[in-house]
């Protein structure tokens, strides 16, 4: 892959997970298809980070080179409602995708290369000369925009230089500290302003080793009428994909057949909590389909609906997670809500056809402070909005802590049944309760969940 240089294991994983996502039995007819607004244009634009030129016209023979050029063309109206933007397969694009208020856009791939195009916020440091030794096994790099091409390459955010984690030789290092005095082990780091300081017994880029730094900026913002297919959205210190805020409601968004992940580590507004979801659907969203994606290596959860109740109307409506593959995430599915919902409205969400494995085995498990019980497939905090959530026909295999975590209670509107649940004999079914898988009858009787599900003990 052009300008990629990732370890062979990661490359193999990408090819393998694409196949497993497609093998989820997700025929197009089985999906609920949300109808986008009538397309005002049918123009196609092409992007190629290797052979493109941002001064070109964006045609197939004269493609653009960067996501920045795409976003500028959308903002200026050159890429109009109903247009399709295609990224060249086998290429890496350092940047973000921002559809803005332009409805009916499609983002897809083109070319016959084997790997999907990668959209990423990674920066990378390549070369020992890029690091400054600052004593006692500490190394610094200045990620200021003025240093692009000198100390680092890759994505340059217009609003943050915060780094959520490092990736070196295929390993994600997320043990971020608040001060350099707290750096006591190799690959612990600080991200303070534009300066990243890393503890390492040798220069971090010794022998040509490439150090990737995940900028805390979402890769894709899902907006109304937007469809995204066959892209790899990998490498961010924040959420990989998120819909807009409650004030800017998302109506009709599809993410399908993508690879999503390597996400998280950036600080939330409280300066303590750290974020990083694969796909986050915020309150106010309607007619959202997240289907046939592979979601991996997230700090928090693969898929989530969350946020404050909206002032009027349902907080969520027709949000569907269908046929996705989740692996090496802290959780598979999460729901929480706060505030005062509009009385009499119904908020709906479905989780179907998921193939989830190894909940709790995220790279964050080694370093997060709120570790206890969080390695679960289903995670529930508060449920101010009594959403009707249906979880059916899923496969949940392996979890480090529990099948389900419910901080306050199991949501009133949750219906979870006809799933295949595979757990080790010592793993709890419900973190806040004592039952293990051999006590499933007692647990289902007490909670009303999984009455027709199958349970298998993992060796």
Tab-separated table of C-alpha atoms in Angstrom:
chain	number	residue	atom	x	y	z
A	1	UNK	CA	0.000	0.000	0.000
A	2	UNK	CA	1.322	3.424	-0.888
A	3	UNK	CA	2.938	5.198	2.071
A	4	UNK	CA	1.624	2.596	4.465
A	5	UNK	CA	4.532	0.521	5.816
A	6	UNK	CA	2.444	-1.223	8.453
A	7	UNK	CA	3.415	-4.619	9.856
A	8	UNK	CA	2.384	-7.677	7.817
A	9	UNK	CA	0.007	-8.810	10.597
A	10	UNK	CA	-2.066	-5.625	10.291
A	11	UNK	CA	-2.218	-5.960	6.528
A	12	UNK	CA	-3.379	-9.556	6.804
A	13	UNK	CA	-5.999	-8.564	9.355
A	14	UNK	CA	-7.468	-6.006	7.015
A	15	UNK	CA	-7.880	-8.483	4.204
A	16	UNK	CA	-9.228	-11.169	6.533
A	17	UNK	CA	-11.726	-8.917	8.310
A	18	UNK	CA	-13.091	-7.621	5.050
A	19	UNK	CA	-13.863	-11.192	4.086
A	20	UNK	CA	-15.392	-12.031	7.471
A	21	UNK	CA	-17.609	-8.974	7.300
A	22	UNK	CA	-18.848	-10.021	3.895
A	23	UNK	CA	-19.379	-13.545	5.159
A	24	UNK	CA	-21.835	-12.356	7.773
A	25	UNK	CA	-24.667	-13.469	5.541
A	26	UNK	CA	-25.747	-9.934	4.875
A	27	UNK	CA	-27.539	-10.003	1.561
A	28	UNK	CA	-28.714	-6.591	0.423
A	29	UNK	CA	-32.308	-7.675	0.656
A	30	UNK	CA	-31.881	-8.438	4.343
A	31	UNK	CA	-31.004	-4.850	5.186
A	32	UNK	CA	-33.367	-2.040	5.904
A	33	UNK	CA	-32.433	0.536	3.268
A	34	UNK	CA	-32.960	4.136	4.211
A	35	UNK	CA	-33.997	6.330	1.320
A	36	UNK	CA	-31.839	9.406	0.759
A	37	UNK	CA	-33.247	12.654	-0.633
A	38	UNK	CA	-33.572	12.929	-4.401
A	39	UNK	CA	-30.115	13.398	-5.850
A	40	UNK	CA	-29.606	16.839	-7.361
A	41	UNK	CA	-26.417	15.805	-9.135
A	42	UNK	CA	-24.813	12.616	-10.406
A	43	UNK	CA	-21.238	13.858	-10.794
A	44	UNK	CA	-18.347	11.635	-9.744
A	45	UNK	CA	-15.056	12.846	-8.335
A	46	UNK	CA	-11.901	10.787	-7.873
A	47	UNK	CA	-9.078	10.988	-5.339
A	48	UNK	CA	-5.665	9.301	-5.542
A	49	UNK	CA	-3.008	10.127	-2.933
A	50	UNK	CA	-0.231	8.691	-5.112
A	51	UNK	CA	-1.059	10.009	-8.589
A	52	UNK	CA	-3.497	12.815	-7.798
A	53	UNK	CA	-3.098	16.594	-7.842
A	54	UNK	CA	-5.262	19.008	-5.883
A	55	UNK	CA	-5.039	21.534	-8.740
A	56	UNK	CA	-6.633	18.998	-11.112
A	57	UNK	CA	-10.349	18.758	-11.883
A	58	UNK	CA	-11.105	15.626	-9.843
A	59	UNK	CA	-11.914	13.486	-12.865
A	60	UNK	CA	-10.862	9.860	-13.164
A	61	UNK	CA	-7.962	10.801	-15.426
A	62	UNK	CA	-7.020	13.887	-13.354
A	63	UNK	CA	-7.921	12.978	-9.749
A	64	UNK	CA	-7.447	15.072	-6.640
A	65	UNK	CA	-4.888	13.986	-4.036
A	66	UNK	CA	-6.239	14.789	-0.577
A	67	UNK	CA	-9.311	14.757	1.641
A	68	UNK	CA	-8.659	18.449	2.317
A	69	UNK	CA	-9.353	19.170	-1.351
A	70	UNK	CA	-12.533	17.081	-1.173
A	71	UNK	CA	-13.778	18.945	1.900
A	72	UNK	CA	-12.981	22.294	0.280
A	73	UNK	CA	-14.882	21.295	-2.856
A	74	UNK	CA	-17.896	20.279	-0.756
A	75	UNK	CA	-17.839	23.515	1.245
A	76	UNK	CA	-17.606	25.641	-1.902
A	77	UNK	CA	-20.428	23.785	-3.657
A	78	UNK	CA	-18.240	22.269	-6.385
A	79	UNK	CA	-19.180	18.843	-5.066
A	80	UNK	CA	-22.944	19.271	-4.985
A	81	UNK	CA	-25.780	17.283	-3.445
A	82	UNK	CA	-26.033	13.813	-4.958
A	83	UNK	CA	-22.383	13.608	-6.026
A	84	UNK	CA	-20.107	10.612	-5.443
A	85	UNK	CA	-16.523	10.942	-4.254
A	86	UNK	CA	-14.328	7.898	-4.903
A	87	UNK	CA	-11.027	7.182	-3.139
A	88	UNK	CA	-8.456	4.982	-4.869
A	89	UNK	CA	-8.095	1.519	-3.373
A	90	UNK	CA	-4.691	0.586	-2.020
A	91	UNK	CA	-3.954	4.185	-0.999
A	92	UNK	CA	-3.640	5.955	2.342
A	93	UNK	CA	-5.244	9.370	2.797
A	94	UNK	CA	-4.151	11.422	5.796
A	95	UNK	CA	-7.179	13.506	6.630
A	96	UNK	CA	-10.867	13.574	7.511
A	97	UNK	CA	-14.207	13.538	5.678
A	98	UNK	CA	-16.680	16.339	6.407
A	99	UNK	CA	-19.897	16.274	4.316
A	100	UNK	CA	-21.222	19.368	6.102
A	101	UNK	CA	-24.775	20.330	5.166
A	102	UNK	CA	-24.543	18.987	1.601
A	103	UNK	CA	-27.115	16.215	1.449
A	104	UNK	CA	-27.068	13.007	-0.544
A	105	UNK	CA	-23.294	12.621	-0.863
A	106	UNK	CA	-21.707	9.220	-1.400
A	107	UNK	CA	-18.146	8.274	-0.482
A	108	UNK	CA	-16.905	5.053	-2.058
A	109	UNK	CA	-13.793	3.454	-3.564
A	110	UNK	CA	-12.424	2.891	-7.043
A	111	UNK	CA	-9.644	0.848	-8.609
A	112	UNK	CA	-8.802	-2.857	-8.550
A	113	UNK	CA	-6.240	-2.948	-5.725
A	114	UNK	CA	-6.942	-5.575	-3.067
A	115	UNK	CA	-7.169	-3.283	-0.033
A	116	UNK	CA	-9.780	-0.631	0.667
A	117	UNK	CA	-8.611	2.989	0.720
A	118	UNK	CA	-7.518	4.055	4.213
A	119	UNK	CA	-8.691	7.394	5.596
A	120	UNK	CA	-6.757	8.230	8.753
A	121	UNK	CA	-5.753	10.999	11.142
A	122	UNK	CA	-2.410	9.352	11.896
A	123	UNK	CA	0.712	11.429	11.836
A	124	UNK	CA	4.009	9.604	11.606
A	125	UNK	CA	7.594	10.263	12.603
A	126	UNK	CA	10.072	8.580	10.321
A	127	UNK	CA	13.708	9.099	11.124
A	128	UNK	CA	15.853	9.370	14.201
A	129	UNK	CA	16.728	12.977	13.401
A	130	UNK	CA	13.096	13.994	14.009
A	131	UNK	CA	13.348	13.309	17.749
A	132	UNK	CA	15.033	15.527	20.335
A	133	UNK	CA	16.670	13.771	23.278
A	134	UNK	CA	15.635	15.628	26.439
A	135	UNK	CA	17.414	13.445	28.991
A	136	UNK	CA	16.716	10.397	31.155
A	137	UNK	CA	15.440	8.245	28.290
A	138	UNK	CA	12.913	10.841	27.109
A	139	UNK	CA	12.408	11.881	23.504
A	140	UNK	CA	10.324	14.729	22.127
A	141	UNK	CA	8.784	15.666	18.818
A	142	UNK	CA	7.063	18.967	18.035
A	143	UNK	CA	3.915	18.406	15.991
A	144	UNK	CA	3.250	22.050	15.188
A	145	UNK	CA	1.835	22.567	11.708
A	146	UNK	CA	4.943	24.553	10.823
A	147	UNK	CA	6.990	21.371	11.306
A	148	UNK	CA	5.080	19.233	8.804
A	149	UNK	CA	7.658	17.601	6.547
A	150	UNK	CA	10.450	18.318	9.004
A	151	UNK	CA	9.602	16.466	12.219
A	152	UNK	CA	6.522	14.606	11.040
A	153	UNK	CA	4.178	13.805	8.165
A	154	UNK	CA	0.521	12.880	7.873
A	155	UNK	CA	-2.696	14.521	9.004
A	156	UNK	CA	-2.621	18.138	10.144
A	157	UNK	CA	-5.738	19.061	12.098
A	158	UNK	CA	-6.999	22.632	12.071
A	159	UNK	CA	-8.076	22.461	15.709
A	160	UNK	CA	-5.973	19.991	17.712
A	161	UNK	CA	-2.538	18.434	18.071
A	162	UNK	CA	-3.700	16.093	20.834
A	163	UNK	CA	-2.507	12.502	20.418
A	164	UNK	CA	-4.594	9.621	21.774
A	165	UNK	CA	-2.136	6.752	21.335
A	166	UNK	CA	1.029	5.645	19.574
A	167	UNK	CA	1.324	2.682	17.222
A	168	UNK	CA	4.728	1.081	16.790
A	169	UNK	CA	5.502	-2.190	15.013
A	170	UNK	CA	1.794	-3.013	14.983
A	171	UNK	CA	1.368	-2.483	18.745
A	172	UNK	CA	-0.851	0.295	20.085
A	173	UNK	CA	0.547	2.135	23.092
A	174	UNK	CA	-2.071	4.132	24.978
A	175	UNK	CA	-0.475	4.697	28.393
A	176	UNK	CA	-0.692	8.470	28.312
A	177	UNK	CA	0.387	10.463	31.359
A	178	UNK	CA	-0.307	14.010	32.496
A	179	UNK	CA	3.333	14.954	33.076
A	180	UNK	CA	6.759	13.833	31.922
A	181	UNK	CA	7.731	13.031	35.523
A	182	UNK	CA	5.161	10.206	35.413
A	183	UNK	CA	6.833	8.498	32.438
A	184	UNK	CA	8.536	5.461	33.966
A	185	UNK	CA	8.123	2.703	31.350
A	186	UNK	CA	8.905	2.397	27.649
A	187	UNK	CA	6.280	3.869	25.317
A	188	UNK	CA	4.463	5.815	27.992
A	189	UNK	CA	3.951	9.322	26.635
A	190	UNK	CA	2.559	12.785	27.190
A	191	UNK	CA	0.709	14.957	24.689
A	192	UNK	CA	0.919	18.562	25.893
A	193	UNK	CA	0.119	21.217	23.340
A	194	UNK	CA	1.964	20.328	20.128
A	195	UNK	CA	4.745	18.441	21.934
A	196	UNK	CA	4.719	14.661	22.409
A	197	UNK	CA	7.232	13.218	24.860
A	198	UNK	CA	7.944	9.473	24.844
A	199	UNK	CA	9.996	7.345	27.206
A	200	UNK	CA	12.116	4.865	25.284
A	201	UNK	CA	15.441	3.176	25.987
A	202	UNK	CA	16.540	4.111	22.478
A	203	UNK	CA	15.531	6.642	19.870
A	204	UNK	CA	11.896	5.759	19.031
A	205	UNK	CA	12.727	5.655	15.315
A	206	UNK	CA	15.843	3.490	15.632
A	207	UNK	CA	16.537	1.294	12.569
A	208	UNK	CA	13.925	3.097	10.472
A	209	UNK	CA	11.072	2.203	12.791
A	210	UNK	CA	7.987	4.271	12.021
A	211	UNK	CA	6.058	5.733	14.940
A	212	UNK	CA	2.413	6.512	14.247
A	213	UNK	CA	0.591	9.117	16.332
A	214	UNK	CA	-3.215	9.142	16.372
A	215	UNK	CA	-4.594	12.704	16.276
A	216	UNK	CA	-7.719	13.163	18.421
A	217	UNK	CA	-10.059	14.185	15.613
A	218	UNK	CA	-12.951	12.049	14.275
A	219	UNK	CA	-12.256	10.605	10.838
A	220	UNK	CA	-15.816	10.797	9.512
A	221	UNK	CA	-18.806	12.887	10.498
A	222	UNK	CA	-22.036	11.231	9.435
A	223	UNK	CA	-24.499	13.795	8.106
A	224	UNK	CA	-27.982	13.685	6.606
A	225	UNK	CA	-28.313	11.761	3.362
A	226	UNK	CA	-24.684	10.587	3.392
A	227	UNK	CA	-23.677	7.071	2.306
A	228	UNK	CA	-20.194	5.678	2.937
A	229	UNK	CA	-19.107	2.315	1.523
A	230	UNK	CA	-15.939	0.255	1.154
A	231	UNK	CA	-13.534	2.557	2.990
A	232	UNK	CA	-11.124	1.804	5.829
A	233	UNK	CA	-11.529	4.454	8.531
A	234	UNK	CA	-8.576	3.609	10.757
A	235	UNK	CA	-6.410	5.560	13.166
A	236	UNK	CA	-7.723	8.371	15.366
A	237	UNK	CA	-7.366	9.482	18.961
A	238	UNK	CA	-11.106	10.111	19.183
A	239	UNK	CA	-14.187	8.371	17.686
A	240	UNK	CA	-13.662	6.960	14.216
A	241	UNK	CA	-17.200	7.707	12.970
A	242	UNK	CA	-19.770	9.908	14.667
A	243	UNK	CA	-23.013	11.562	13.685
A	244	UNK	CA	-23.510	15.258	14.304
A	245	UNK	CA	-24.728	16.820	17.553
A	246	UNK	CA	-28.326	16.897	18.744
A	247	UNK	CA	-28.565	20.473	17.453
A	248	UNK	CA	-27.676	19.290	13.930
A	249	UNK	CA	-29.849	16.225	13.527
A	250	UNK	CA	-28.704	13.455	11.231
A	251	UNK	CA	-31.516	12.142	9.034
A	252	UNK	CA	-30.605	9.239	6.789
A	253	UNK	CA	-26.990	8.058	7.132
A	254	UNK	CA	-25.536	4.760	5.886
A	255	UNK	CA	-22.148	3.246	6.687
A	256	UNK	CA	-21.695	-0.107	4.970
A	257	UNK	CA	-18.930	-2.602	4.172
A	258	UNK	CA	-16.225	-0.481	5.805
A	259	UNK	CA	-13.373	-1.276	8.183
A	260	UNK	CA	-13.486	0.993	11.229
A	261	UNK	CA	-11.259	1.286	14.258
A	262	UNK	CA	-7.843	1.863	15.811
A	263	UNK	CA	-9.638	4.584	17.730
A	264	UNK	CA	-9.410	6.380	21.039
A	265	UNK	CA	-7.317	7.783	23.844
A	266	UNK	CA	-8.213	11.464	23.523
A	267	UNK	CA	-9.439	13.221	26.628
A	268	UNK	CA	-13.093	14.107	27.063
A	269	UNK	CA	-14.158	17.572	28.222
A	270	UNK	CA	-13.661	16.600	31.892
A	271	UNK	CA	-9.950	16.136	31.237
A	272	UNK	CA	-9.994	12.694	32.838
A	273	UNK	CA	-12.240	10.376	30.832
A	274	UNK	CA	-10.836	9.118	27.552
A	275	UNK	CA	-12.933	8.454	24.502
A	276	UNK	CA	-12.800	6.233	21.468
A	277	UNK	CA	-15.777	4.534	19.862
A	278	UNK	CA	-15.876	2.871	16.472
A	279	UNK	CA	-19.289	4.171	15.392
A	280	UNK	CA	-21.113	6.651	17.622
A	281	UNK	CA	-24.703	7.617	16.800
A	282	UNK	CA	-25.590	10.714	18.793
A	283	UNK	CA	-29.075	11.670	19.903
A	284	UNK	CA	-31.286	13.331	17.317
A	285	UNK	CA	-30.381	10.798	14.619
A	286	UNK	CA	-33.043	9.073	12.523
A	287	UNK	CA	-32.912	6.465	9.754
A	288	UNK	CA	-29.330	5.353	10.360
A	289	UNK	CA	-27.970	2.074	8.997
A	290	UNK	CA	-24.603	0.716	10.143
A	291	UNK	CA	-24.278	-2.532	8.200
A	292	UNK	CA	-21.691	-5.179	7.272
A	293	UNK	CA	-18.743	-3.285	8.761
A	294	UNK	CA	-15.732	-4.710	10.589
A	295	UNK	CA	-14.940	-2.717	13.743
A	296	UNK	CA	-11.670	-3.374	15.576
A	297	UNK	CA	-9.294	-2.042	18.233
A	298	UNK	CA	-11.414	0.657	19.859
A	299	UNK	CA	-10.685	2.152	23.279
A	300	UNK	CA	-14.366	1.865	24.155
A	301	UNK	CA	-17.177	0.326	22.163
A	302	UNK	CA	-17.606	-0.840	18.599
A	303	UNK	CA	-21.137	0.594	18.246
A	304	UNK	CA	-23.079	3.013	20.396
A	305	UNK	CA	-26.162	5.198	20.616
A	306	UNK	CA	-25.829	7.902	23.222
A	307	UNK	CA	-26.474	11.484	24.235
A	308	UNK	CA	-28.987	13.803	25.872
A	309	UNK	CA	-32.702	13.613	25.114
A	310	UNK	CA	-33.762	15.981	22.340
A	311	UNK	CA	-36.252	18.756	23.057
A	312	UNK	CA	-38.961	17.495	20.714
A	313	UNK	CA	-39.569	14.204	18.936
A	314	UNK	CA	-37.803	10.888	19.480
A	315	UNK	CA	-34.201	10.984	20.598
A	316	UNK	CA	-33.398	8.186	18.126
A	317	UNK	CA	-35.524	6.635	15.418
A	318	UNK	CA	-34.835	3.671	13.155
A	319	UNK	CA	-31.183	3.275	14.086
A	320	UNK	CA	-30.036	-0.152	12.914
A	321	UNK	CA	-26.745	-1.968	13.466
A	322	UNK	CA	-26.943	-4.954	11.135
A	323	UNK	CA	-24.440	-7.672	10.257
A	324	UNK	CA	-21.329	-6.060	11.726
A	325	UNK	CA	-18.179	-7.825	12.942
A	326	UNK	CA	-16.648	-6.632	16.225
A	327	UNK	CA	-13.283	-7.814	17.517
A	328	UNK	CA	-10.760	-6.604	20.122
A	329	UNK	CA	-12.959	-3.769	21.342
A	330	UNK	CA	-13.643	-3.025	24.998
A	331	UNK	CA	-17.379	-3.379	24.415
A	332	UNK	CA	-19.528	-4.403	21.465
A	333	UNK	CA	-22.661	-2.276	21.952
A	334	UNK	CA	-23.361	0.608	24.329
A	335	UNK	CA	-26.363	2.753	25.188
A	336	UNK	CA	-26.806	5.709	27.523
A	337	UNK	CA	-29.000	8.781	27.603
A	338	UNK	CA	-29.611	11.749	29.881
A	339	UNK	CA	-32.018	14.645	30.298
A	340	UNK	CA	-35.794	14.889	29.911
A	341	UNK	CA	-37.240	13.176	26.824
A	342	UNK	CA	-40.257	14.429	24.934
A	343	UNK	CA	-43.159	12.500	26.527
A	344	UNK	CA	-45.063	10.163	24.284
A	345	UNK	CA	-42.271	9.719	21.737
A	346	UNK	CA	-40.692	6.363	20.882
A	347	UNK	CA	-36.945	6.013	20.329
A	348	UNK	CA	-35.928	2.859	18.493
A	349	UNK	CA	-32.722	0.958	17.789
A	350	UNK	CA	-31.947	-2.570	16.566
A	351	UNK	CA	-28.776	-4.657	16.851
A	352	UNK	CA	-28.951	-7.691	14.576
A	353	UNK	CA	-26.602	-10.160	12.937
A	354	UNK	CA	-23.558	-9.043	14.921
A	355	UNK	CA	-20.557	-11.372	15.133
A	356	UNK	CA	-18.642	-10.188	18.180
A	357	UNK	CA	-15.574	-11.695	19.801
A	358	UNK	CA	-13.063	-10.917	22.540
A	359	UNK	CA	-14.830	-8.043	24.287
A	360	UNK	CA	-12.441	-6.542	26.815
A	361	UNK	CA	-9.300	-7.359	24.834
A	362	UNK	CA	-8.897	-3.828	23.497
A	363	UNK	CA	-5.490	-2.172	23.704
A	364	UNK	CA	-7.107	0.124	26.284
A	365	UNK	CA	-7.608	-2.733	28.759
A	366	UNK	CA	-3.987	-2.516	29.870
A	367	UNK	CA	-4.043	1.185	30.708
A	368	UNK	CA	-7.540	2.505	31.417
A	369	UNK	CA	-8.396	3.558	34.954
A	370	UNK	CA	-12.085	2.556	34.730
A	371	UNK	CA	-11.284	-1.040	33.868
A	372	UNK	CA	-13.497	-2.957	36.313
A	373	UNK	CA	-16.310	-4.812	34.582
A	374	UNK	CA	-16.039	-2.868	31.347
A	375	UNK	CA	-14.889	-5.813	29.220
A	376	UNK	CA	-18.414	-6.695	28.112
A	377	UNK	CA	-20.488	-7.130	24.986
A	378	UNK	CA	-23.409	-4.963	26.125
A	379	UNK	CA	-22.792	-1.839	28.189
A	380	UNK	CA	-25.560	0.289	29.688
A	381	UNK	CA	-25.271	3.390	31.813
A	382	UNK	CA	-28.254	5.708	32.389
A	383	UNK	CA	-31.442	5.400	30.343
A	384	UNK	CA	-33.322	8.674	30.737
A	385	UNK	CA	-34.725	7.998	27.268
A	386	UNK	CA	-36.533	4.676	27.512
A	387	UNK	CA	-35.492	3.613	24.057
A	388	UNK	CA	-36.831	0.436	22.542
A	389	UNK	CA	-33.682	-1.517	21.810
A	390	UNK	CA	-33.951	-4.922	20.135
A	391	UNK	CA	-30.882	-7.196	20.188
A	392	UNK	CA	-31.631	-10.360	18.219
A	393	UNK	CA	-29.792	-12.875	16.097
A	394	UNK	CA	-26.315	-11.930	17.293
A	395	UNK	CA	-23.266	-14.022	18.193
A	396	UNK	CA	-21.356	-12.879	21.275
A	397	UNK	CA	-18.223	-14.933	21.913
A	398	UNK	CA	-15.744	-14.403	24.717
A	399	UNK	CA	-15.600	-11.482	27.135
A	400	UNK	CA	-12.994	-10.690	29.750
A	401	UNK	CA	-15.494	-9.559	32.399
A	402	UNK	CA	-19.145	-10.167	31.570
A	403	UNK	CA	-21.695	-10.562	28.828
A	404	UNK	CA	-23.571	-7.496	30.106
A	405	UNK	CA	-22.735	-4.462	32.233
A	406	UNK	CA	-25.580	-2.295	33.581
A	407	UNK	CA	-24.411	0.493	35.869
A	408	UNK	CA	-27.880	1.513	37.067
A	409	UNK	CA	-30.249	-1.090	35.660
A	410	UNK	CA	-30.989	-3.041	32.523
A	411	UNK	CA	-32.757	-0.518	30.259
A	412	UNK	CA	-36.518	-0.705	30.514
A	413	UNK	CA	-36.965	-0.840	26.754
A	414	UNK	CA	-34.342	-3.524	26.061
A	415	UNK	CA	-35.397	-6.762	24.374
A	416	UNK	CA	-32.470	-9.141	23.968
A	417	UNK	CA	-33.195	-12.672	22.787
A	418	UNK	CA	-32.436	-15.373	20.216
A	419	UNK	CA	-28.717	-14.703	20.462
A	420	UNK	CA	-25.772	-17.103	20.673
A	421	UNK	CA	-23.719	-16.391	23.792
A	422	UNK	CA	-20.366	-18.099	24.340
A	423	UNK	CA	-18.482	-17.431	27.558
A	424	UNK	CA	-15.803	-18.992	29.704
A	425	UNK	CA	-17.215	-20.809	32.752
A	426	UNK	CA	-15.879	-18.167	35.155
A	427	UNK	CA	-17.184	-15.141	33.230
A	428	UNK	CA	-20.223	-13.425	34.674
A	429	UNK	CA	-23.376	-13.077	32.649
A	430	UNK	CA	-24.086	-9.739	34.289
A	431	UNK	CA	-21.303	-7.776	35.960
A	432	UNK	CA	-23.535	-6.452	38.726
A	433	UNK	CA	-24.820	-9.971	39.507
A	434	UNK	CA	-23.125	-13.226	40.460
A	435	UNK	CA	-24.476	-15.739	37.912
A	436	UNK	CA	-22.126	-17.533	35.534
A	437	UNK	CA	-23.100	-19.369	32.390
A	438	UNK	CA	-24.030	-22.554	34.275
A	439	UNK	CA	-26.598	-20.454	36.160
A	440	UNK	CA	-28.166	-18.980	33.049
A	441	UNK	CA	-31.654	-20.230	33.926
A	442	UNK	CA	-31.625	-18.274	37.159
A	443	UNK	CA	-30.293	-15.188	35.416
A	444	UNK	CA	-32.798	-15.205	32.568
A	445	UNK	CA	-35.618	-15.688	35.065
A	446	UNK	CA	-34.410	-12.721	37.120
A	447	UNK	CA	-33.752	-10.338	34.224
A	448	UNK	CA	-36.192	-11.486	31.542
A	449	UNK	CA	-33.363	-11.478	28.997
A	450	UNK	CA	-32.157	-14.178	26.585
A	451	UNK	CA	-35.006	-16.624	27.252
A	452	UNK	CA	-34.603	-18.212	23.802
A	453	UNK	CA	-30.886	-17.647	23.367
A	454	UNK	CA	-28.295	-20.414	23.240
A	455	UNK	CA	-25.437	-20.534	25.737
A	456	UNK	CA	-22.139	-22.321	25.141
A	457	UNK	CA	-19.246	-22.763	27.548
A	458	UNK	CA	-15.904	-21.814	26.041
A	459	UNK	CA	-12.962	-23.995	27.016
